[in-house]
mmCIF file of C-alpha atoms in Angstrom:
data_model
loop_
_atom_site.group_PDB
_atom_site.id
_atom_site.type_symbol
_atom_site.label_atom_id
_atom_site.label_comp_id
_atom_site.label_asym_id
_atom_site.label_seq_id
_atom_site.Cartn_x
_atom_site.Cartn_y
_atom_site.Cartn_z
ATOM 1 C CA UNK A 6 93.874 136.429 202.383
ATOM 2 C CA UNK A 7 96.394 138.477 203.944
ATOM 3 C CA UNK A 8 99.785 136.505 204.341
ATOM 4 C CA UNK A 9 102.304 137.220 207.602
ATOM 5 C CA UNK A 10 105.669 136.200 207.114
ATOM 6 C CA UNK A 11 106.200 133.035 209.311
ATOM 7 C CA UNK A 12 108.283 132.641 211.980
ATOM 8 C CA UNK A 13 111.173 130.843 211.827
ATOM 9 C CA UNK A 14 111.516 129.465 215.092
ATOM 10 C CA UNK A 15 107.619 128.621 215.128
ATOM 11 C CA UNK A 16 106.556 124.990 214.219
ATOM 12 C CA UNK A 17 103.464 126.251 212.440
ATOM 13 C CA UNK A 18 103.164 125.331 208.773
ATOM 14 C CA UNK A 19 103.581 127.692 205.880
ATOM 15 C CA UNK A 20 100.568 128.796 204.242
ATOM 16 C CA UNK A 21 102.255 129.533 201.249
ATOM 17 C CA UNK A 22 103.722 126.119 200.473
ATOM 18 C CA UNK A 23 100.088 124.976 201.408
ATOM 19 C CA UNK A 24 98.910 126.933 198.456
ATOM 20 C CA UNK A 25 101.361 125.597 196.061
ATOM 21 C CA UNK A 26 100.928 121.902 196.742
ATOM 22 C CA UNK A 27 97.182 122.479 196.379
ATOM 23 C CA UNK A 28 97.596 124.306 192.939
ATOM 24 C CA UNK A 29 99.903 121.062 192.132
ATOM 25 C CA UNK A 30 97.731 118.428 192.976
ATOM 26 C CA UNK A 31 94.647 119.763 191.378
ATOM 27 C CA UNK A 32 97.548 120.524 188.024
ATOM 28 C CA UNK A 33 98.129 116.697 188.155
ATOM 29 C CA UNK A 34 94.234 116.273 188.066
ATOM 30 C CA UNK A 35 93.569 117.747 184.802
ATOM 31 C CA UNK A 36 96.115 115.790 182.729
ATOM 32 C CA UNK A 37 96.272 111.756 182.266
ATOM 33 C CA UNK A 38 99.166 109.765 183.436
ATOM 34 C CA UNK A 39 102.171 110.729 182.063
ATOM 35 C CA UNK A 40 102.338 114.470 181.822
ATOM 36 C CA UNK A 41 102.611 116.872 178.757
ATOM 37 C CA UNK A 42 103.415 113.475 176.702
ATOM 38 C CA UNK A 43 99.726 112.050 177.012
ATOM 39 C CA UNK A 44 97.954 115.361 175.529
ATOM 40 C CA UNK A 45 100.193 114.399 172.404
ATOM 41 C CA UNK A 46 96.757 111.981 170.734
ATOM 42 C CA UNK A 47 94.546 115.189 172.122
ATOM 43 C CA UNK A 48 96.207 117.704 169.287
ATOM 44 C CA UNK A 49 94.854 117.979 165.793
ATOM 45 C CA UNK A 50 96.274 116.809 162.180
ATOM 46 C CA UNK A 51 98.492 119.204 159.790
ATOM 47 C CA UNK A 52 95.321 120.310 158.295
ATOM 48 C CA UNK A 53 92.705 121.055 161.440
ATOM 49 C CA UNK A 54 95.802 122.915 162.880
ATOM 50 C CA UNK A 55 95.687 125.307 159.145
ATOM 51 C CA UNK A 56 92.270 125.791 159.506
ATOM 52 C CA UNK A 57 92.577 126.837 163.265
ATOM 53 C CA UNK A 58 95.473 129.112 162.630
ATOM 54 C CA UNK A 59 93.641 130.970 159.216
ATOM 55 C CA UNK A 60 90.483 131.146 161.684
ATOM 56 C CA UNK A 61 92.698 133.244 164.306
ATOM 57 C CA UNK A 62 94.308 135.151 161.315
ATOM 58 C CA UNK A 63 90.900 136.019 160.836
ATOM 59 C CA UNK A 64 89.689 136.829 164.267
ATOM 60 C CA UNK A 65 92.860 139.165 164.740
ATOM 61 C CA UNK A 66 92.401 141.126 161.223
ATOM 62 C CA UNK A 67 88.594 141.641 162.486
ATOM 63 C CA UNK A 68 89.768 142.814 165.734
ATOM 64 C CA UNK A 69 92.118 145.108 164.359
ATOM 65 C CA UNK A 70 89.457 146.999 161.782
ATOM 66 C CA UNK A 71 87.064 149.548 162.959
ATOM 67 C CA UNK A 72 85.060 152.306 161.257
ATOM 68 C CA UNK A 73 83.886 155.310 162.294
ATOM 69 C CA UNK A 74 80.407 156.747 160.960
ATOM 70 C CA UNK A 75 80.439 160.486 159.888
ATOM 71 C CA UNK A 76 78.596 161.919 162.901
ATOM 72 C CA UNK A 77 81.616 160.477 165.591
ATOM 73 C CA UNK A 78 85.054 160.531 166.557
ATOM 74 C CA UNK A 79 86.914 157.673 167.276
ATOM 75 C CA UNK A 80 89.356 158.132 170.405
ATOM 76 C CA UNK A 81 91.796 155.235 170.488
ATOM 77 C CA UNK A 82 92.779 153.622 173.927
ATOM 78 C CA UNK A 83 95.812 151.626 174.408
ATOM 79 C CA UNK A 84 96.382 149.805 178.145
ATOM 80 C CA UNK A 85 93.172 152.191 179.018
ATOM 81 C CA UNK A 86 95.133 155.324 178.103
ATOM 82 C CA UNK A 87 94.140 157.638 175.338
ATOM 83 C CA UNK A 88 96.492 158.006 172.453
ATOM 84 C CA UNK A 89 95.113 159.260 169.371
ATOM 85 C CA UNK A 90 92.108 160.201 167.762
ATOM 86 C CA UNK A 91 91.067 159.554 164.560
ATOM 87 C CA UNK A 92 88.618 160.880 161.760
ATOM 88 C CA UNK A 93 85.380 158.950 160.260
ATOM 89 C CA UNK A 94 85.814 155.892 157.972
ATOM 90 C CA UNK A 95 87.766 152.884 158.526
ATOM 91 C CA UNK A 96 91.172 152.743 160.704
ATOM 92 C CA UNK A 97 93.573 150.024 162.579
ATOM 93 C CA UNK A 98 93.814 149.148 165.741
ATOM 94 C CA UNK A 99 96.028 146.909 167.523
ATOM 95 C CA UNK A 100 93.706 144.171 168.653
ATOM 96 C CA UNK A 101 93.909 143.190 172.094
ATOM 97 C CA UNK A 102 96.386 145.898 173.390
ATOM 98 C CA UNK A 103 94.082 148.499 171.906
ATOM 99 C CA UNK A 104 90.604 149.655 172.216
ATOM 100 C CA UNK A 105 88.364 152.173 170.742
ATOM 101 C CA UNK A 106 85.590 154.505 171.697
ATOM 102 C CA UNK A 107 83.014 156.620 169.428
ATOM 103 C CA UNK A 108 81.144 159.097 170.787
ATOM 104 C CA UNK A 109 78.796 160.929 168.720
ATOM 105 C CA UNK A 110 80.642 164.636 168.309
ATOM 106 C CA UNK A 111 77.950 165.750 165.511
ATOM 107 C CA UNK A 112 74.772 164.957 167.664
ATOM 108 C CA UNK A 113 73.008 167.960 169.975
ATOM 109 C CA UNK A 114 72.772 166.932 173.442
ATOM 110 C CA UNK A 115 70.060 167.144 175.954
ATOM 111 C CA UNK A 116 70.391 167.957 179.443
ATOM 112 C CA UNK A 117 66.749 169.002 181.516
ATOM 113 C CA UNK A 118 67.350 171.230 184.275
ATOM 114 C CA UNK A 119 64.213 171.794 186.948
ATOM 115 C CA UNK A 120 62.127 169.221 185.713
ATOM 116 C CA UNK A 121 62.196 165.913 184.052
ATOM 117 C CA UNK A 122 60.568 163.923 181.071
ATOM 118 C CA UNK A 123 59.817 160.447 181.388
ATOM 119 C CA UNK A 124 59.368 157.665 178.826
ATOM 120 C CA UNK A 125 55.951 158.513 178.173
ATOM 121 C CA UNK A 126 56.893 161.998 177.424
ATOM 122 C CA UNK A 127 55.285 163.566 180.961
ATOM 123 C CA UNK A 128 57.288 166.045 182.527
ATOM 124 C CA UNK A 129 57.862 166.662 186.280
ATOM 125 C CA UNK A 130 58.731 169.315 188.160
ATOM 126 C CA UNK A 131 61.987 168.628 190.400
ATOM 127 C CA UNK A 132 61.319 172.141 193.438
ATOM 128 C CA UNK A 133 64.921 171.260 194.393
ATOM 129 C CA UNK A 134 66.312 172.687 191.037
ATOM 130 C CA UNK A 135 63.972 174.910 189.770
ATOM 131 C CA UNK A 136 62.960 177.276 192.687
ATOM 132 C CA UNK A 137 65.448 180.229 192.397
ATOM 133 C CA UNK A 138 65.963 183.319 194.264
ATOM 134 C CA UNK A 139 65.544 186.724 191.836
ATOM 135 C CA UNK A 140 67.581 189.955 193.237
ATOM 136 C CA UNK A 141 64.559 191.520 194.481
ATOM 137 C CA UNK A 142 64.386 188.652 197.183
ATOM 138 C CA UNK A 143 61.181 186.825 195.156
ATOM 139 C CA UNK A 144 60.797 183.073 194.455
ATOM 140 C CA UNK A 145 60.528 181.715 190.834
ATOM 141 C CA UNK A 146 59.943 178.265 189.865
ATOM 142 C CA UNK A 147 62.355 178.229 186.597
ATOM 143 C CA UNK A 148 62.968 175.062 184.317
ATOM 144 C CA UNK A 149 65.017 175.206 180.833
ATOM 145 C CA UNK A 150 67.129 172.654 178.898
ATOM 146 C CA UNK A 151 70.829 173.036 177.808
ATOM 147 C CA UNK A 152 71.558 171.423 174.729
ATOM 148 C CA UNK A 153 75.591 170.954 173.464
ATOM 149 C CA UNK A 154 78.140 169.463 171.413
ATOM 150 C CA UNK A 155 81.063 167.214 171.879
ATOM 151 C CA UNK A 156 84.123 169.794 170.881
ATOM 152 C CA UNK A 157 87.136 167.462 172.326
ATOM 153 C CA UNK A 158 86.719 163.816 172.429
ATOM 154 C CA UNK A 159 89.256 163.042 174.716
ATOM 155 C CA UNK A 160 88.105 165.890 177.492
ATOM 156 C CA UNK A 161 84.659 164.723 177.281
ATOM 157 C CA UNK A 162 85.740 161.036 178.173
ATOM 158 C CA UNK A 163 88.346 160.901 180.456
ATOM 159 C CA UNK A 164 88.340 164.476 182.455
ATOM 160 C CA UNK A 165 84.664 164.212 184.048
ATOM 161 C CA UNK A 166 83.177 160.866 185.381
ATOM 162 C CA UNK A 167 79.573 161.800 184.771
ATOM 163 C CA UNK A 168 79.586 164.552 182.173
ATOM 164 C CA UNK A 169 76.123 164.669 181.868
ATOM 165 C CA UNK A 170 75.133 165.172 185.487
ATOM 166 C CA UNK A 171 78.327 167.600 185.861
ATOM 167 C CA UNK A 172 76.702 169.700 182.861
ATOM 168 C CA UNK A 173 72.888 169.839 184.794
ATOM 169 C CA UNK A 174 74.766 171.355 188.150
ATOM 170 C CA UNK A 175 76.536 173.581 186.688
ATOM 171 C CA UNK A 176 74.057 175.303 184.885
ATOM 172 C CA UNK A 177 71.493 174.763 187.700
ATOM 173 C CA UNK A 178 74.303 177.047 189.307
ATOM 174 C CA UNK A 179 74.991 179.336 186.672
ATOM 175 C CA UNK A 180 71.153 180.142 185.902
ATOM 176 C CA UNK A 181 71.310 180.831 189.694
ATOM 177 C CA UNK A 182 74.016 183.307 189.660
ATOM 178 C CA UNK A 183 72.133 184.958 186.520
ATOM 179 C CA UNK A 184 68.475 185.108 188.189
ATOM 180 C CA UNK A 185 69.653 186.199 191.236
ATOM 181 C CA UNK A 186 71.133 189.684 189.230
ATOM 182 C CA UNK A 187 68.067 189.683 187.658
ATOM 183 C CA UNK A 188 64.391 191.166 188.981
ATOM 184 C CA UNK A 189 61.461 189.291 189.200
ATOM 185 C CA UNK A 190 59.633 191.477 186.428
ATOM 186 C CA UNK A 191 62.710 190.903 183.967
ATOM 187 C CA UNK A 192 62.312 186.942 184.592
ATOM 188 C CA UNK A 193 58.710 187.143 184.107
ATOM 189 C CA UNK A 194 58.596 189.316 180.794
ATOM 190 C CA UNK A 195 61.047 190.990 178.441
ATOM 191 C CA UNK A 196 64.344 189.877 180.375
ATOM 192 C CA UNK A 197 64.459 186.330 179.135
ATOM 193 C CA UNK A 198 66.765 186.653 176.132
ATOM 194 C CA UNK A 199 69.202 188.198 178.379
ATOM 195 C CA UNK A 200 68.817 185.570 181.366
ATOM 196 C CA UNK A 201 69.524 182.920 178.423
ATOM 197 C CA UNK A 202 72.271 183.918 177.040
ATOM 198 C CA UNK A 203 74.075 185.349 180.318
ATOM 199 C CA UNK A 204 73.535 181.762 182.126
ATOM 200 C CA UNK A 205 74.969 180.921 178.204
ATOM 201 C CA UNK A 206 78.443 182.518 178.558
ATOM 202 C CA UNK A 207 78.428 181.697 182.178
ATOM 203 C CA UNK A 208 78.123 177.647 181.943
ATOM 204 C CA UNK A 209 81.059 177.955 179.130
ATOM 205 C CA UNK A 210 83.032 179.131 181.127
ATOM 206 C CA UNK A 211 82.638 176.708 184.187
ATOM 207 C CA UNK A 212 82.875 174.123 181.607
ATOM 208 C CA UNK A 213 85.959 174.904 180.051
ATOM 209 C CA UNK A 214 87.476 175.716 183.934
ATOM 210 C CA UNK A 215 86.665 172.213 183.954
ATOM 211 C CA UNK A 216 88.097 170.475 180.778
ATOM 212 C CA UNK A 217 84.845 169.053 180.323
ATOM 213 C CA UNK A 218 85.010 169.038 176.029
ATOM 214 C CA UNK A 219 81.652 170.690 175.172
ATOM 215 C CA UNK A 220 80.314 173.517 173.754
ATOM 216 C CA UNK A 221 77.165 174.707 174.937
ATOM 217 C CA UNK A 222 74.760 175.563 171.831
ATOM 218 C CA UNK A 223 71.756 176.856 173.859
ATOM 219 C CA UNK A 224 70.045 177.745 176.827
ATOM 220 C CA UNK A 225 66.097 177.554 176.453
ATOM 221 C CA UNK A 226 64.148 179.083 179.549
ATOM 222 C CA UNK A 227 60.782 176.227 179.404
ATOM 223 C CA UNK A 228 58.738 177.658 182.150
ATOM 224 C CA UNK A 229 59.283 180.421 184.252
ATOM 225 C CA UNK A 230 56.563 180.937 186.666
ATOM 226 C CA UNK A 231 55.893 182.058 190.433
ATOM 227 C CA UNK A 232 55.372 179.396 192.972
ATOM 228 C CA UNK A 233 51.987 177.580 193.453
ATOM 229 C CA UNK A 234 51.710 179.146 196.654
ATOM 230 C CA UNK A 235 51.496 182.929 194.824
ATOM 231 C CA UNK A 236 50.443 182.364 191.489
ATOM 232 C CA UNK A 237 46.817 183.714 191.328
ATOM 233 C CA UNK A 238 48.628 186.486 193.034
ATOM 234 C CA UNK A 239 50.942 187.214 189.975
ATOM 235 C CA UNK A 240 48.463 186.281 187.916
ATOM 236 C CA UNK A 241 46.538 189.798 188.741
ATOM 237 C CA UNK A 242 49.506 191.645 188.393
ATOM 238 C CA UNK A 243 50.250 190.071 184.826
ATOM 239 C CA UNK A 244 46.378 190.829 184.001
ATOM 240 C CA UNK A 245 46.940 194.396 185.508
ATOM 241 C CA UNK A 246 50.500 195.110 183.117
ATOM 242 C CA UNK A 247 48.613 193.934 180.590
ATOM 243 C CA UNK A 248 45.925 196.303 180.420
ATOM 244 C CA UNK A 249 48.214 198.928 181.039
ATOM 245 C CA UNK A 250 49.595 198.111 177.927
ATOM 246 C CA UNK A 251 46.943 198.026 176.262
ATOM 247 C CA UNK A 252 45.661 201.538 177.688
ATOM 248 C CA UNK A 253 49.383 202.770 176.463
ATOM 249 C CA UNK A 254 49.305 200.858 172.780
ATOM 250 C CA UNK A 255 45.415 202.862 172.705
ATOM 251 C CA UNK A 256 46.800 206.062 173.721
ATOM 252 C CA UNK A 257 49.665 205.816 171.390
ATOM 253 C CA UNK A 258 46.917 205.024 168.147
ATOM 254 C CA UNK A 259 44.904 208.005 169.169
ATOM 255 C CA UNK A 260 48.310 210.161 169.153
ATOM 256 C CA UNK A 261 49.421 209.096 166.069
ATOM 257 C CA UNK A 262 45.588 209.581 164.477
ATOM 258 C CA UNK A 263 45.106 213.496 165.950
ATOM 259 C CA UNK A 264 48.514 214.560 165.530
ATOM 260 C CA UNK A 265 48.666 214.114 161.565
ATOM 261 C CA UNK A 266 45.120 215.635 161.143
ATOM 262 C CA UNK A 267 46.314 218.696 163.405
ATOM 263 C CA UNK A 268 49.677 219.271 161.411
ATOM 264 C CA UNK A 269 47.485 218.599 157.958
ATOM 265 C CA UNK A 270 45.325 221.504 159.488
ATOM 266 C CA UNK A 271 48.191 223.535 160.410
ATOM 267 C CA UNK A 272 49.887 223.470 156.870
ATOM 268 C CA UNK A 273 46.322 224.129 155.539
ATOM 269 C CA UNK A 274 45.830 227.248 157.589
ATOM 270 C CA UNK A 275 49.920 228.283 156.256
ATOM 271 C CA UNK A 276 48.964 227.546 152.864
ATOM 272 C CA UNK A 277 45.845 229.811 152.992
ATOM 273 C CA UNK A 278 48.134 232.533 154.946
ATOM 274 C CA UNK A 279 50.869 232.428 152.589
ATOM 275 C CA UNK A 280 47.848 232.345 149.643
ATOM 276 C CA UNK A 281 46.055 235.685 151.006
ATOM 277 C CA UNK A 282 49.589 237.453 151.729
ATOM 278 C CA UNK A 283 50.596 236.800 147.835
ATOM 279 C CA UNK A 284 47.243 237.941 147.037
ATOM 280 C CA UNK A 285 47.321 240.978 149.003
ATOM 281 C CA UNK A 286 50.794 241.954 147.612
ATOM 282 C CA UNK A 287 49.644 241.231 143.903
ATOM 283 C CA UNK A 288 46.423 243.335 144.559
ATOM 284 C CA UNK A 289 48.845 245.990 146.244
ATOM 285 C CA UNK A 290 51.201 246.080 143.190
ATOM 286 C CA UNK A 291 48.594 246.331 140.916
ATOM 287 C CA UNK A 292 47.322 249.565 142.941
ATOM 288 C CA UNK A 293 50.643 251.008 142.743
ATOM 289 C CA UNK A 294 51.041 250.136 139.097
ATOM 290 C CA UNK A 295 47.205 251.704 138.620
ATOM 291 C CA UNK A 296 48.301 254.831 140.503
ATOM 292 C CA UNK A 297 51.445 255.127 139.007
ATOM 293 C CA UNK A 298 49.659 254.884 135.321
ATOM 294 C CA UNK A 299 47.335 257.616 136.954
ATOM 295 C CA UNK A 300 49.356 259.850 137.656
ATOM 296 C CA UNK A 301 50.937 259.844 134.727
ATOM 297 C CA UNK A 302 47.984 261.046 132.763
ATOM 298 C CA UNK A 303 47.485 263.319 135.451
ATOM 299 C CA UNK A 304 50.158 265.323 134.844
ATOM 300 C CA UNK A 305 49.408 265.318 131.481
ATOM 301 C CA UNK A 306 45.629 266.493 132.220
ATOM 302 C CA UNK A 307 45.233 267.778 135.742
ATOM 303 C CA UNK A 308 41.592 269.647 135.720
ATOM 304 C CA UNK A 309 39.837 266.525 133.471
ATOM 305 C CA UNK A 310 41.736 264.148 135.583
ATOM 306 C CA UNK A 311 41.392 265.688 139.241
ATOM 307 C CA UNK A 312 37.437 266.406 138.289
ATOM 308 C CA UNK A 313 37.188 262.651 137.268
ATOM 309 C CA UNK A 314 38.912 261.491 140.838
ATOM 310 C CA UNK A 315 36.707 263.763 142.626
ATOM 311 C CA UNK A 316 33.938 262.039 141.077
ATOM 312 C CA UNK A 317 34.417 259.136 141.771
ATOM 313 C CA UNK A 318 35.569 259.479 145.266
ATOM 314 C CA UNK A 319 31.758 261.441 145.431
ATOM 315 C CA UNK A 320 30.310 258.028 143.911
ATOM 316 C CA UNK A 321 31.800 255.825 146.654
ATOM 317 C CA UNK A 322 31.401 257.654 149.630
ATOM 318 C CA UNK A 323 27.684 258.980 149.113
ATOM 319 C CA UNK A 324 26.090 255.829 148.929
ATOM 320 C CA UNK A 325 27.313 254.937 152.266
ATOM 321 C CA UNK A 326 26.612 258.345 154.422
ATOM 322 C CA UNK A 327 23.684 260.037 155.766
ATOM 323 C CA UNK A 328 22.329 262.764 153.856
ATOM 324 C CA UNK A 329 20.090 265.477 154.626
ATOM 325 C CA UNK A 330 19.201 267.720 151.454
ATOM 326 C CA UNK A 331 17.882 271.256 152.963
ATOM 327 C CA UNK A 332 16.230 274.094 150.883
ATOM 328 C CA UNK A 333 18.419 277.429 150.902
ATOM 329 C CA UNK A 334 15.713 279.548 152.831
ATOM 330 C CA UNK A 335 15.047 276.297 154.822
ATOM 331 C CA UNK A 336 18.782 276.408 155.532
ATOM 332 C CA UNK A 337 18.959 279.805 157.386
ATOM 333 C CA UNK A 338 16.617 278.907 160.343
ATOM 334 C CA UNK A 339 18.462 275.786 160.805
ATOM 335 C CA UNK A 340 20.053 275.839 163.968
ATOM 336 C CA UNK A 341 23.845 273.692 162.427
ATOM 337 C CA UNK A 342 25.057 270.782 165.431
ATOM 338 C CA UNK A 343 27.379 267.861 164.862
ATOM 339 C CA UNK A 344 25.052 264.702 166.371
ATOM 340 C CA UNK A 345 27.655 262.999 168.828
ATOM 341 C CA UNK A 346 25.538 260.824 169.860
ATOM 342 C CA UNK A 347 24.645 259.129 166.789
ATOM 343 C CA UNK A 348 28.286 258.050 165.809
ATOM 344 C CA UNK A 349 27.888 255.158 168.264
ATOM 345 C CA UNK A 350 24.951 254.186 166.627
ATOM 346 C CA UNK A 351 24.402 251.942 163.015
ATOM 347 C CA UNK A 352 24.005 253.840 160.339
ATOM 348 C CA UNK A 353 20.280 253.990 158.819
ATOM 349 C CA UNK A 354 19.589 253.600 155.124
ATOM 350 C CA UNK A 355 20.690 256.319 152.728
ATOM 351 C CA UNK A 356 16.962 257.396 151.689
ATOM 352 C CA UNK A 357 16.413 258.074 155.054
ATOM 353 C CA UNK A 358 15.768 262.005 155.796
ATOM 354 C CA UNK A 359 16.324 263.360 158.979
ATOM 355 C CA UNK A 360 14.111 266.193 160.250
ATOM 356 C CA UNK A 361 16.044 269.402 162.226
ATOM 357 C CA UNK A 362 14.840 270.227 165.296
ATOM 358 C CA UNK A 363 12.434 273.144 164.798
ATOM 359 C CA UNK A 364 11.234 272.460 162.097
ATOM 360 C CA UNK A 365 8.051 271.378 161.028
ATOM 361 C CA UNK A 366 8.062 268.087 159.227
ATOM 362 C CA UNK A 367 5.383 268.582 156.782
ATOM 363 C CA UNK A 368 6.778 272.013 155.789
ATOM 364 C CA UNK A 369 10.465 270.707 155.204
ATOM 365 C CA UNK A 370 8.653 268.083 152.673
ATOM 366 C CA UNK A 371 6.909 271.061 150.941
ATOM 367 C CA UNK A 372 10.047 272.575 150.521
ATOM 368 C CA UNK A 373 11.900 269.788 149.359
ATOM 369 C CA UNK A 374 9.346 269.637 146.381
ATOM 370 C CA UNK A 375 10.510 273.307 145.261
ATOM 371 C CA UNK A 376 13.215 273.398 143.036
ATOM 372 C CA UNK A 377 16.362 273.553 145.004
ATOM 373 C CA UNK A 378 19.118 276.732 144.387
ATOM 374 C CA UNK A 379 21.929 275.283 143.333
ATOM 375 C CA UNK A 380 24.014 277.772 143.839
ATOM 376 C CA UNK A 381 23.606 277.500 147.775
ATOM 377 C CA UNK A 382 25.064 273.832 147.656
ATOM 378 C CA UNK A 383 29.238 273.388 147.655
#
């Protein structure tokens, strides 16, 4: 009830004094006759007054011990100020003037981002957070959880109001700064590490711009999917990626099965190259080495040596040539003519006996059955 100062010259009462007299009267009410002096038979004896007294020693040493389990910090507030924080197990306090909170600094923290999980464990999509815009102007329908620590008691207490809502819009806002950097394809398939742990760094920071007294442990992308609207429509080109994949991962097995079986070939082929070559130069040497050794002995013996060499040059061409034996008087009506024409042609057997033209087949046999001159042959 506001008060105005009363006016001196007015005759209206002061509300004040009203006040007082009524906090007077009902005083008077709650004592007997005789003031203070009548509660005297009201106190207790000597020993109901120990008792009382030991029970308040009591109550104040309980209020002034507190422990602090292992997985929290205890952050001591005096007057509703912070001023000191103090380790797990049991401490003082000052009881009344002080009070103390524990948060839990050891447990992991959950905060859901795009969707929600109620108390039957269903989750629900929340379109207001989780639609994001990718930087190739596309819609995704994103939803991941950020999960952190308490690093500074204090901070996390006193600088935010409501840390944990402060926490979910920021990194609804960070993981929108990210995405939108970020193409659709990325979001959708191998650029989800990076998403994570860019939207990571980026919340720390906010937070710590903030004085907020978290660390941020993780990022975990849940879903990340196209709108309802367009899904069968990413669906096909998911399916279509896919098999091109699978036509690549195919393509690369058939590579990597023809390509060893072509080099195995090609060092095969070398080996039998390299093979004939030292075959052809030991088969070489040994010539030399026989014509060398030859020689030798044919400088030693020339005539038995040459005769021997002509001999056998005789015995490996003569097998292999066309030969025409001719009688000496046969001889002189043979009109001699180098056959051109049959050079082109194969070669017939070496029994074979050609007739000259001329000359009467049946007579050249005859003739060829009469002991042959050998003086006329060279």
């Amino acid at each position: 009830m506001a008060w105005d100062p009363q006016d001196p010259w007015s005759k209206k009462k002061d509300p004040l004094e009203e006040a007082f007299k009524q906090a007077q009267s009902q005083f008077k009410t709650l004592f007997p006759a005789g003031g203070l002096s009548g509660l005297k038979g009201m106190l207790p004896s000597g020993g109901v007054m120990k008792l009382v007294a030991a029970a308040l020693l009591i109550l104040l040493i309980w209020q002034s011990i507190f422990i602090v389990a292992p997985d929290e910090e205890g952050v001591v507030k005096r007057f509703g100020e912070p001023v000191r924080t103090v380790e797990p197990g049991p401490h003082f306090k000052v009881p009344i003037i002080e009070s103390v909170l524990q948060p839990k600094v050891a447990k992991l923290h959950r905060v859901e981002v795009g969707f929600r999980t109620n108390s039957q464990g269903r989750q629900q999509t929340v379109p207001q957070e989780a639609l994001m815009l990718t930087g190739d102007m596309n819609i995704l329908k994103i939803e991941f959880i950020i999960q952190y620590k308490i690093k500074n008691s204090t901070e996390y207490l006193f600088n935010v109001a409501d840390i944990h809502e402060t926490i979910g819009k920021a990194a609804e806002a960070a993981m929108r700064e990210v995405v939108g950097k970020s193409k659709i394809d990325e979001a959708l398939t191998t650029g989800k590490a990076e998403i994570q742990q860019g939207t990571l760094v980026l919340l720390q920071s906010i937070l710590d711009e903030y004085r907020a007294g978290v660390q941020v442990a993780a990022v975990q992308l849940q879903d990340v999917d196209p709108p309802e609207a367009v899904a069968a429509a990413f669906k096909d080109v998911t399916n279509a990626k896919e098999d091109r994949e699978k036509l690549i991962n195919q393509a690369q097995g058939y590579r990597n099965d023809i390509i060893p079986k072509a080099k195995g070939e090609a060092a095969e082929l070398v080996n039998r190259a390299k093979g004939f070559a030292q075959a052809r130069l030991n088969r070489a040497q040994g010539e030399t080495n026989r014509f060398l050794a030859t020689l030798k002995e044919y400088q030693q013996a020339k005539d038995v040596i040459s005769k021997r060499i002509y001999i056998e040059t005789m015995e490996e061409i003569l097998p292999h040539m066309e030969k025409v034996i001719i009688d000496g008087k046969a001889g002189e009506r043979v009109l001699p003519y180098l056959p051109l024409d049959r050079l082109s042609k194969p070669k017939s057997s070496p029994n074979t006996m050609l007739t000259p033209e001329g000359t009467d087949g049946e007579e050249l046999r005859a003739d060829l059955t009469k002991p042959t001159d050998t003086r006329s042959l060279r």
